[in-house]
Coordinates of N, CA and C and ligand atoms in Angstrom, one line a residue:
X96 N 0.8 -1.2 0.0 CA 0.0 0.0 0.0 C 0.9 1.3 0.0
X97 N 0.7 2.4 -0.8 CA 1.4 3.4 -1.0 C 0.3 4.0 -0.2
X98 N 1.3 5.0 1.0 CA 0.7 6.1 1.9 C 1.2 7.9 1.0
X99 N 0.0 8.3 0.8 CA 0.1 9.3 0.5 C -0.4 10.4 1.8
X100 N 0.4 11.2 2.1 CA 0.0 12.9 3.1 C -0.5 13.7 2.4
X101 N -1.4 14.3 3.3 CA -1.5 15.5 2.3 C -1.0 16.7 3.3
X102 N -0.5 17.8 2.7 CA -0.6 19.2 3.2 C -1.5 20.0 3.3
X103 N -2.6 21.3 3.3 CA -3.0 22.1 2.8 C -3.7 23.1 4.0
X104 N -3.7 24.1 3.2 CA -4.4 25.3 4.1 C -5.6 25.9 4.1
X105 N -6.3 25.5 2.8 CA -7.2 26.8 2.4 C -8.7 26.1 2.2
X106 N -8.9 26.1 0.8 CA -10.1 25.4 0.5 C -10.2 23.6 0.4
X107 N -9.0 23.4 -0.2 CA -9.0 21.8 0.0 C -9.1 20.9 -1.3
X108 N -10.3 21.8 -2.7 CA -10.5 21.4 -3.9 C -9.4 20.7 -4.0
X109 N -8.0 20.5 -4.3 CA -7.4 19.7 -4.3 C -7.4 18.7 -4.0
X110 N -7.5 18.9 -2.4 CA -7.6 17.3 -1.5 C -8.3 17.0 -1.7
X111 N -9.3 17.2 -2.2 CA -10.8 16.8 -2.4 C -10.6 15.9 -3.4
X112 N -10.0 16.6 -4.8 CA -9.6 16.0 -6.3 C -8.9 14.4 -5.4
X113 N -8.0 15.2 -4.6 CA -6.8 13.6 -4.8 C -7.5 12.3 -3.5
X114 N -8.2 12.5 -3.0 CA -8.8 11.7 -1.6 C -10.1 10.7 -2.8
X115 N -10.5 11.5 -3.2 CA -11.6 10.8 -4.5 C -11.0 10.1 -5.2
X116 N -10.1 10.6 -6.2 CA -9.3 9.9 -7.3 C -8.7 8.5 -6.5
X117 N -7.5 8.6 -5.2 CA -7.5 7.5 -4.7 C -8.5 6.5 -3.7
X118 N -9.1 6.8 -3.9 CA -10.8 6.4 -3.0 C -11.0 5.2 -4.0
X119 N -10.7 5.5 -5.2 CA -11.5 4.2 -6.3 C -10.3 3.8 -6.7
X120 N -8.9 3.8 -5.8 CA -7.7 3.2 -6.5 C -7.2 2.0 -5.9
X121 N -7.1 0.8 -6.2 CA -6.5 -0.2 -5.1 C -4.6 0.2 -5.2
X122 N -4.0 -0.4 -3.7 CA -3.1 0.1 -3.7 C -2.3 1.8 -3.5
X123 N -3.2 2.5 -2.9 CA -2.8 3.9 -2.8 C -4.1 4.5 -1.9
X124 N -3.6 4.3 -0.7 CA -4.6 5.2 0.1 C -4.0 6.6 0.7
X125 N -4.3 8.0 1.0 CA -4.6 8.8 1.8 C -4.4 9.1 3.1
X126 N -3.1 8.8 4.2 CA -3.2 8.5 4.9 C -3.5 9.4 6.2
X127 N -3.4 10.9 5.8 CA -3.7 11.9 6.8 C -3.2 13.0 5.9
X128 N -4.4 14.2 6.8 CA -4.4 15.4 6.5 C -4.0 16.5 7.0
X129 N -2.8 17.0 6.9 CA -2.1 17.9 8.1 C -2.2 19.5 7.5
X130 N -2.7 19.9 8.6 CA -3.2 21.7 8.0 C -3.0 22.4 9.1
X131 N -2.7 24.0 8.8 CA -2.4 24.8 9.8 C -3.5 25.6 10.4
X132 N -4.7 25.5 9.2 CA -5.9 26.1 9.4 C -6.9 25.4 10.3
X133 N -7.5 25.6 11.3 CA -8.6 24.6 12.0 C -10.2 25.1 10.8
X134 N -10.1 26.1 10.0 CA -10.8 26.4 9.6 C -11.2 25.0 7.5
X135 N -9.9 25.1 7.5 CA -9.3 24.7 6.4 C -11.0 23.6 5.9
X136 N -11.1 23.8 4.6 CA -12.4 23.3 3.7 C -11.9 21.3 4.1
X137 N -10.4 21.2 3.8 CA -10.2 20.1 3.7 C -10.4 19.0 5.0
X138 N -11.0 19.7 6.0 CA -11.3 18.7 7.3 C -12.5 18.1 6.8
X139 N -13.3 19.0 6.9 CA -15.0 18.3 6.5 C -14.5 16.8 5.2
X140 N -13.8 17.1 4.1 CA -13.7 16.5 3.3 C -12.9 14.8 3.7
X141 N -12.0 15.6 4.6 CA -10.9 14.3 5.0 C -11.9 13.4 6.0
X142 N -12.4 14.3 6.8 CA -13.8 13.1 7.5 C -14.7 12.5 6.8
X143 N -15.2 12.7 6.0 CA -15.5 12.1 4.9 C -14.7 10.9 4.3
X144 N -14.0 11.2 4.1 CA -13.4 9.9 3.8 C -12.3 8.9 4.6
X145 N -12.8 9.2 5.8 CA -12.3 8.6 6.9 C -10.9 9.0 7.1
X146 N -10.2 10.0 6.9 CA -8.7 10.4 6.5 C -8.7 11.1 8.1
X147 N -7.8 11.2 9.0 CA -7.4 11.8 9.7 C -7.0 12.8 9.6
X148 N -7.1 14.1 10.4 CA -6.7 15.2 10.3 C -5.8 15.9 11.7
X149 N -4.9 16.5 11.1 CA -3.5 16.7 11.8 C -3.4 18.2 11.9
X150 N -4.5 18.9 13.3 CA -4.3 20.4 13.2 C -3.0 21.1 14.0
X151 N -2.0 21.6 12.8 CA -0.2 22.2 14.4 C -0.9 23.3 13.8
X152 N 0.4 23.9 14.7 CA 1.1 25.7 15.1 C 2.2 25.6 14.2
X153 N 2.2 26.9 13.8 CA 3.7 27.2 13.6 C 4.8 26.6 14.3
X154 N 4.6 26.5 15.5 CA 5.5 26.2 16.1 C 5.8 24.6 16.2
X155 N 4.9 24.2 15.9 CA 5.1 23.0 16.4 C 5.0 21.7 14.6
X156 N 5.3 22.8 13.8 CA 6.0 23.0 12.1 C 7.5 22.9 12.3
X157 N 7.8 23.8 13.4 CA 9.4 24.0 13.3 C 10.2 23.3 14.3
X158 N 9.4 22.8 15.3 CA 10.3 22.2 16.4 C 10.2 20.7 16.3
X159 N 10.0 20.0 15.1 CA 10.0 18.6 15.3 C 8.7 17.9 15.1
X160 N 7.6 18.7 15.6 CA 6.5 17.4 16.5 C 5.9 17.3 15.3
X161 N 5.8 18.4 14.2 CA 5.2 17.9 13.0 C 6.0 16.5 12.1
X162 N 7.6 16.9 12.3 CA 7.9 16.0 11.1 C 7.7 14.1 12.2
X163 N 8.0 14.6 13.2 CA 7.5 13.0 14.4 C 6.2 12.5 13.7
X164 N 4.8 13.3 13.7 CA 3.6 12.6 13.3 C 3.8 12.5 11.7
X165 N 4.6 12.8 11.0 CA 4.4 12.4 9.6 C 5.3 11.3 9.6
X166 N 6.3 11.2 10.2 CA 6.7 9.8 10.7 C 6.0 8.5 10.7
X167 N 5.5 9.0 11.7 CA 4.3 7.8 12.0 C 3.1 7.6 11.0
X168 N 3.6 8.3 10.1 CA 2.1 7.4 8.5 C 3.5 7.2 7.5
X169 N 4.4 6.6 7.8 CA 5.0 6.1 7.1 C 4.4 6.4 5.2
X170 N 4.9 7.9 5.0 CA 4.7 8.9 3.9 C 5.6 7.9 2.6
X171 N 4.7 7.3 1.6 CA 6.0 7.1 0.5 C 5.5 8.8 -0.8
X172 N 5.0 9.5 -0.3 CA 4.9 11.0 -1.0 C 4.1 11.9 -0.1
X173 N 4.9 13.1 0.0 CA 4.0 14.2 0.9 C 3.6 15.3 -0.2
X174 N 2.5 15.9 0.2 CA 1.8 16.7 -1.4 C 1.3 17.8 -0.4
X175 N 1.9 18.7 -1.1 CA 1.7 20.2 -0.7 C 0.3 20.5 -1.6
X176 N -1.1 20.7 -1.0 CA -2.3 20.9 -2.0 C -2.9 22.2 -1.3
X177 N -2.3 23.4 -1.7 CA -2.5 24.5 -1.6 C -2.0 24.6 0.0
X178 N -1.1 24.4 0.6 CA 0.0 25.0 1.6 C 0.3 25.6 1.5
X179 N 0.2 27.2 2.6 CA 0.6 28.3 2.1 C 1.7 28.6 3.0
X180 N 2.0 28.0 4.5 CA 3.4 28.4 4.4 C 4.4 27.4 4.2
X181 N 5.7 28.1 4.6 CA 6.7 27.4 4.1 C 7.5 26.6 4.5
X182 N 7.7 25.2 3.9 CA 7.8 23.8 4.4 C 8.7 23.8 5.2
X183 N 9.2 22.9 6.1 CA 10.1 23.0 7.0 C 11.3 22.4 6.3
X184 N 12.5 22.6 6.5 CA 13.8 21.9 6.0 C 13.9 20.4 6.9
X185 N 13.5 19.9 8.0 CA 13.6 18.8 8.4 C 12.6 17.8 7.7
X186 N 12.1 18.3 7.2 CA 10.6 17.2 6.9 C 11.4 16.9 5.5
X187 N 12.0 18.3 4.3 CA 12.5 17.8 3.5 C 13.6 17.4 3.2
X188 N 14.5 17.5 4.3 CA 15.2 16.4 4.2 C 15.4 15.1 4.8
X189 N 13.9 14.7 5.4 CA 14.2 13.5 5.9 C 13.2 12.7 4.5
X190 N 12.5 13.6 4.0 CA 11.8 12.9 2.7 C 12.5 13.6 1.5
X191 N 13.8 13.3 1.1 CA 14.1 13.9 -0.2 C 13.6 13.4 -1.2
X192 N 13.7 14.8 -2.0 CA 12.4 13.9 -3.7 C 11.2 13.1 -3.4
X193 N 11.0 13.7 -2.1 CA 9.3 12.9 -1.7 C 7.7 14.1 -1.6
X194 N 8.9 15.1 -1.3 CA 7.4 16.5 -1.1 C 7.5 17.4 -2.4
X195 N 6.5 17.4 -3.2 CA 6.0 17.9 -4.2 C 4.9 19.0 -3.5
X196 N 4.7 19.8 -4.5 CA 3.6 20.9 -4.3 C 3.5 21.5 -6.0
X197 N 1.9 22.0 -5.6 CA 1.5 22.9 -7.0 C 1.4 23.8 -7.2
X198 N 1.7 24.8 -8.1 CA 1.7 26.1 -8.0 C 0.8 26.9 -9.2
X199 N -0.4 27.6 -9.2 CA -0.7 28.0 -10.2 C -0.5 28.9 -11.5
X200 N 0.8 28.6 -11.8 CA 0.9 29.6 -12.8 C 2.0 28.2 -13.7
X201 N 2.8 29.1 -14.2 CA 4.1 28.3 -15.3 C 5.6 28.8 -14.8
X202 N 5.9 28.1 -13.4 CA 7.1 28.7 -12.6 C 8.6 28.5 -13.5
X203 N 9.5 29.5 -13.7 CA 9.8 30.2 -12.5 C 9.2 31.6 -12.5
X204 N 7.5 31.9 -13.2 CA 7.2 33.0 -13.5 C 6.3 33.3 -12.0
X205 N 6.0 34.1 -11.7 CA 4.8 34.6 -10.9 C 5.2 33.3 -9.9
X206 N 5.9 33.3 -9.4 CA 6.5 32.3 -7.8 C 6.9 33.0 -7.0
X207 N 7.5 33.1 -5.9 CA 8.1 33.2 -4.9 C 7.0 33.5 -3.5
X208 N 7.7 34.3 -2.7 CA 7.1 34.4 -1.4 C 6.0 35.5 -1.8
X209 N 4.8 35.4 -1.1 CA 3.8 36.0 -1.6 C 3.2 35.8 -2.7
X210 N 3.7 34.9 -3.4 CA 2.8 34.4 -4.7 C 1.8 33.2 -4.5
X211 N 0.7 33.2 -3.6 CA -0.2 32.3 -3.6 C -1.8 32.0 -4.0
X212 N -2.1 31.3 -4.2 CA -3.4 31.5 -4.6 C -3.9 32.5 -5.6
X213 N -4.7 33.3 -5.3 CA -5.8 34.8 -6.3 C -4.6 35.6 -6.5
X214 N -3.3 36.0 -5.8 CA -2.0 37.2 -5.9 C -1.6 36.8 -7.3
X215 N -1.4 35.3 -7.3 CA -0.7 34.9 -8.5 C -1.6 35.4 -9.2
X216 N -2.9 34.7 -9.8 CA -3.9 35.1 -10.8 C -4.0 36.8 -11.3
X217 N -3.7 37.3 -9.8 CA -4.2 39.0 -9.9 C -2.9 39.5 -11.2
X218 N -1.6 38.5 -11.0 CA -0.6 39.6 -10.9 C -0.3 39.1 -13.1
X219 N -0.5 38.0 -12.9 CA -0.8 37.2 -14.2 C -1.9 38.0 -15.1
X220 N -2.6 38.2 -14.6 CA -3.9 39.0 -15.5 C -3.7 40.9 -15.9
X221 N -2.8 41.2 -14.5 CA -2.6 42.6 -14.7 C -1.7 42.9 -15.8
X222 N -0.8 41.7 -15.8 CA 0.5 41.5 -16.9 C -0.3 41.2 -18.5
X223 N -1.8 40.6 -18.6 CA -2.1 40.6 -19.8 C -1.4 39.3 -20.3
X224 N -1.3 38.5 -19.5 CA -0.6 37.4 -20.3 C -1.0 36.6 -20.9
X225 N -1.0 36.0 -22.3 CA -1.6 35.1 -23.1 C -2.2 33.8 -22.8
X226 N -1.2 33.4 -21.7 CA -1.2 31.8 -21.4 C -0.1 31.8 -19.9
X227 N -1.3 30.7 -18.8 CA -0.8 30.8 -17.6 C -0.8 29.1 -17.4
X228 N -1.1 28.9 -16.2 CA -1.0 27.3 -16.3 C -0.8 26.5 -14.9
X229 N 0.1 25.6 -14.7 CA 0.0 25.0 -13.6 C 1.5 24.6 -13.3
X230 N 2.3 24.5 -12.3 CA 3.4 23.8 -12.1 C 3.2 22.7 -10.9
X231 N 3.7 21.4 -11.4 CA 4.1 20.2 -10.2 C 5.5 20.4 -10.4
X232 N 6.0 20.4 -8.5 CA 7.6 20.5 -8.8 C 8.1 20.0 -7.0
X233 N 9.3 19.2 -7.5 CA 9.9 19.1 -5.8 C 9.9 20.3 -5.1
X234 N 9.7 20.0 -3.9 CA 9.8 21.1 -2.6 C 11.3 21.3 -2.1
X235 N 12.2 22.2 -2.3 CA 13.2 22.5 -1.7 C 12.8 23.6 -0.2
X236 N 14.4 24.1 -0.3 CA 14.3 25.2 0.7 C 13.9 26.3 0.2
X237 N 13.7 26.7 -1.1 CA 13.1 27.9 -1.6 C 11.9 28.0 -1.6
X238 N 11.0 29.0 -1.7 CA 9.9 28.8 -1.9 C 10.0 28.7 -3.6
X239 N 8.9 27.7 -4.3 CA 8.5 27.8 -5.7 C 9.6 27.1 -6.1
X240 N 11.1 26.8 -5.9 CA 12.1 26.9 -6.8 C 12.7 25.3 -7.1
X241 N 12.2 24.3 -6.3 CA 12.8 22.9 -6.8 C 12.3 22.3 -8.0
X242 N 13.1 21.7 -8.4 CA 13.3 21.0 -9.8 C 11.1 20.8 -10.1
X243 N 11.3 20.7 -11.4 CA 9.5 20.3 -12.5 C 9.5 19.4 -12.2
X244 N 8.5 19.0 -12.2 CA 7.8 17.6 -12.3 C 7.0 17.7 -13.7
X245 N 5.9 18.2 -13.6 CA 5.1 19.0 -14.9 C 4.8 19.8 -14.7
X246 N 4.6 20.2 -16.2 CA 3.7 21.6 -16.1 C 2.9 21.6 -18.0
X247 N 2.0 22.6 -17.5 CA 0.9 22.4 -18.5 C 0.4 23.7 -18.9
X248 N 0.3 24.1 -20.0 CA -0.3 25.9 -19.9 C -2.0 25.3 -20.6
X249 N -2.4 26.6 -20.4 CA -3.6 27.0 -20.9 C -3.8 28.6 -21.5
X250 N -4.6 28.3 -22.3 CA -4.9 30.3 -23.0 C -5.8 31.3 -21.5
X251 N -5.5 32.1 -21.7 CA -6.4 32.8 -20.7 C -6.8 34.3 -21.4
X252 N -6.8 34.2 -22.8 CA -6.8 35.5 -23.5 C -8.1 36.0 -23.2
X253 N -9.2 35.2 -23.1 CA -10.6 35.0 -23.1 C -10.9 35.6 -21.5
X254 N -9.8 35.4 -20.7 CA -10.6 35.9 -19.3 C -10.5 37.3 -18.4
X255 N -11.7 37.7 -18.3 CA -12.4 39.0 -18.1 C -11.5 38.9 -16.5
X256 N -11.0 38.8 -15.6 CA -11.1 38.8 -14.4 C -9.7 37.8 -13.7
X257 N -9.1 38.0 -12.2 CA -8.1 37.0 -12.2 C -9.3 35.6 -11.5
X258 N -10.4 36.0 -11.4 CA -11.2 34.9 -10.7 C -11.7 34.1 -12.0
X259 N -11.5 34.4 -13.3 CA -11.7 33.5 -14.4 C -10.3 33.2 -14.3
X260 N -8.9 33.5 -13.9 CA -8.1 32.7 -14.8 C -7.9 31.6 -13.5
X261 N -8.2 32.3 -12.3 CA -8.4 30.9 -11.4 C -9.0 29.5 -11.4
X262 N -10.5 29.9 -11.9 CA -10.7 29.1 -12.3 C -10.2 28.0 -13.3
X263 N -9.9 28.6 -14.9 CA -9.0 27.8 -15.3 C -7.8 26.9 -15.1
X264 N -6.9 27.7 -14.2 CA -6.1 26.6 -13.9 C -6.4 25.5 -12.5
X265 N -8.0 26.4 -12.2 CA -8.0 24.8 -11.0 C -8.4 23.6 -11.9
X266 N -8.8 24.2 -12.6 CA -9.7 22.9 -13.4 C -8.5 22.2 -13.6
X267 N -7.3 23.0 -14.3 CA -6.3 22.1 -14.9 C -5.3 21.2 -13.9
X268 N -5.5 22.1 -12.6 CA -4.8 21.3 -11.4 C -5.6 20.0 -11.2
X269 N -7.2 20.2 -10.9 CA -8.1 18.9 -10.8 C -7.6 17.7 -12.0
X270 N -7.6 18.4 -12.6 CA -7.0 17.2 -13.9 C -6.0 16.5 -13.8
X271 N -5.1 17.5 -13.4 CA -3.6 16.7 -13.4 C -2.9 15.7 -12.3
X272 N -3.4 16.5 -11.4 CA -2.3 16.9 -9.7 C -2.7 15.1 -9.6
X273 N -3.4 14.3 -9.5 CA -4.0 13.0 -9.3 C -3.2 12.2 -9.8
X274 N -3.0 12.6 -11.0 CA -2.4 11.8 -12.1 C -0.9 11.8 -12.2
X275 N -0.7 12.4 -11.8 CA 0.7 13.4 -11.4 C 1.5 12.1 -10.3
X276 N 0.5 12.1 -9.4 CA 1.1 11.4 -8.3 C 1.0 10.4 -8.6
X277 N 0.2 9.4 -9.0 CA 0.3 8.3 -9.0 C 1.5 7.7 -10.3
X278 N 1.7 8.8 -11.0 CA 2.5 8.2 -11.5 C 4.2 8.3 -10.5
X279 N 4.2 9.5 -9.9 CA 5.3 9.3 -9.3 C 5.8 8.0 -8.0
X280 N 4.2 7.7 -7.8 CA 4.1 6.1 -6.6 C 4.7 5.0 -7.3
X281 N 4.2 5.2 -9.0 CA 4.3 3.8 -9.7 C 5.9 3.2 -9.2
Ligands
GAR357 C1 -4.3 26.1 -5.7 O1 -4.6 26.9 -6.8 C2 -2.9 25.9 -5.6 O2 -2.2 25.8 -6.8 C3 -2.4 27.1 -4.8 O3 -3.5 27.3 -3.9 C4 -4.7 26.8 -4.4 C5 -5.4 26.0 -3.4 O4 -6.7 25.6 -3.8 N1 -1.1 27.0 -4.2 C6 -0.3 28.0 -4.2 O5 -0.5 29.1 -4.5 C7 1.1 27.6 -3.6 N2 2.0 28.6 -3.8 P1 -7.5 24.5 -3.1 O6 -7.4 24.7 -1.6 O7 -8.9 24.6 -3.6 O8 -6.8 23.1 -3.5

């Protein structure tokens, strides 16, 4: 059985995508959901599918106790699904080339600190840009900056708004991010 973690902070649509996708998969289950938000969309969802949910502190990000309980779900991939802060260096290096995250745009463009979620979209649409898209990529110590995994554009010529080009690329994250992973378990 491949144990997959998840990370995330916000709405969850992701976890949502990947808890479903492996729900109907033999051999790859979900094994807990670790978030900084008590608020976070992705609890309701992870109870739902019986997934455990793992609420820290900052602090308790940085001193150990988080990378201890990801220990104990014996992680063969940890997935950043909309995590907005930033990972700890212990976690990545006791899982090297194991924590991936997504980013919505086509990095190394519109990345770094402060580039999350709607900022990106805002800052992508103010620029008029033809085509935006999605990035999977290993998790270093930078924010945004470890090696591709994939990436995929789309046109966004058509969109009135950055809440149209968000849309677009979640769609394109729902598409991928699933597929993405399993192929990196195979
Ligand atoms: C996603 O668009 C993801 O790419 C982005 O946050 C959103 C989370 O949506 N992540 C980042 O911006 C990381 N820098 P979700 O909570 O509905 O999955």
């Amino acid at each position: 059985m491949k144990n997959i973690i998840l990370f995330a902070s916000g709405g969850g649509s992701n976890a949502q995508r990947i808890m479903d996708y492996f729900g109907q998969r033999q051999g790859y289950q979900v094994s807990a959901l670790f978030t900084n938000n008590p608020n976070a969309g992705a609890i309701a969802i992870a109870g739902k599918h019986n997934v455990p949910s793992i609420i820290f502190t900052k602090e308790e990000l940085t001193n150990g106790s988080v990378l201890a309980k990801v220990k104990s779900y014996s992680p063969d991939i940890i997935v950043l699904a909309g995590f907005l802060w930033k990972f700890p260096a212990d976690i990545i290096r006791e899982y090297p080339q194991k924590v991936i995250n997504i980013h919505p745009a086509l990095l190394p463009a519109y990345g770094g600190k402060g580039m999350y979620g709607l900022n990106v979209h805002r800052a992508v649409h103010e620029n008029q840009e033809k085509e935006s898209g999605i990035t999977i990529h290993y998790v270093d110590d930078n924010y945004d900056e470890g090696n591709v995994i994939f990436q995929k554009a789309i046109a966004i010529e058509e969109c009135l708004s950055p809440e149209e080009v968000a849309l677009k690329v979640l769609t394109l994250e729902h598409e991928h991010f699933p597929k993405v992973i399993e192929e990196l378990l195979k």
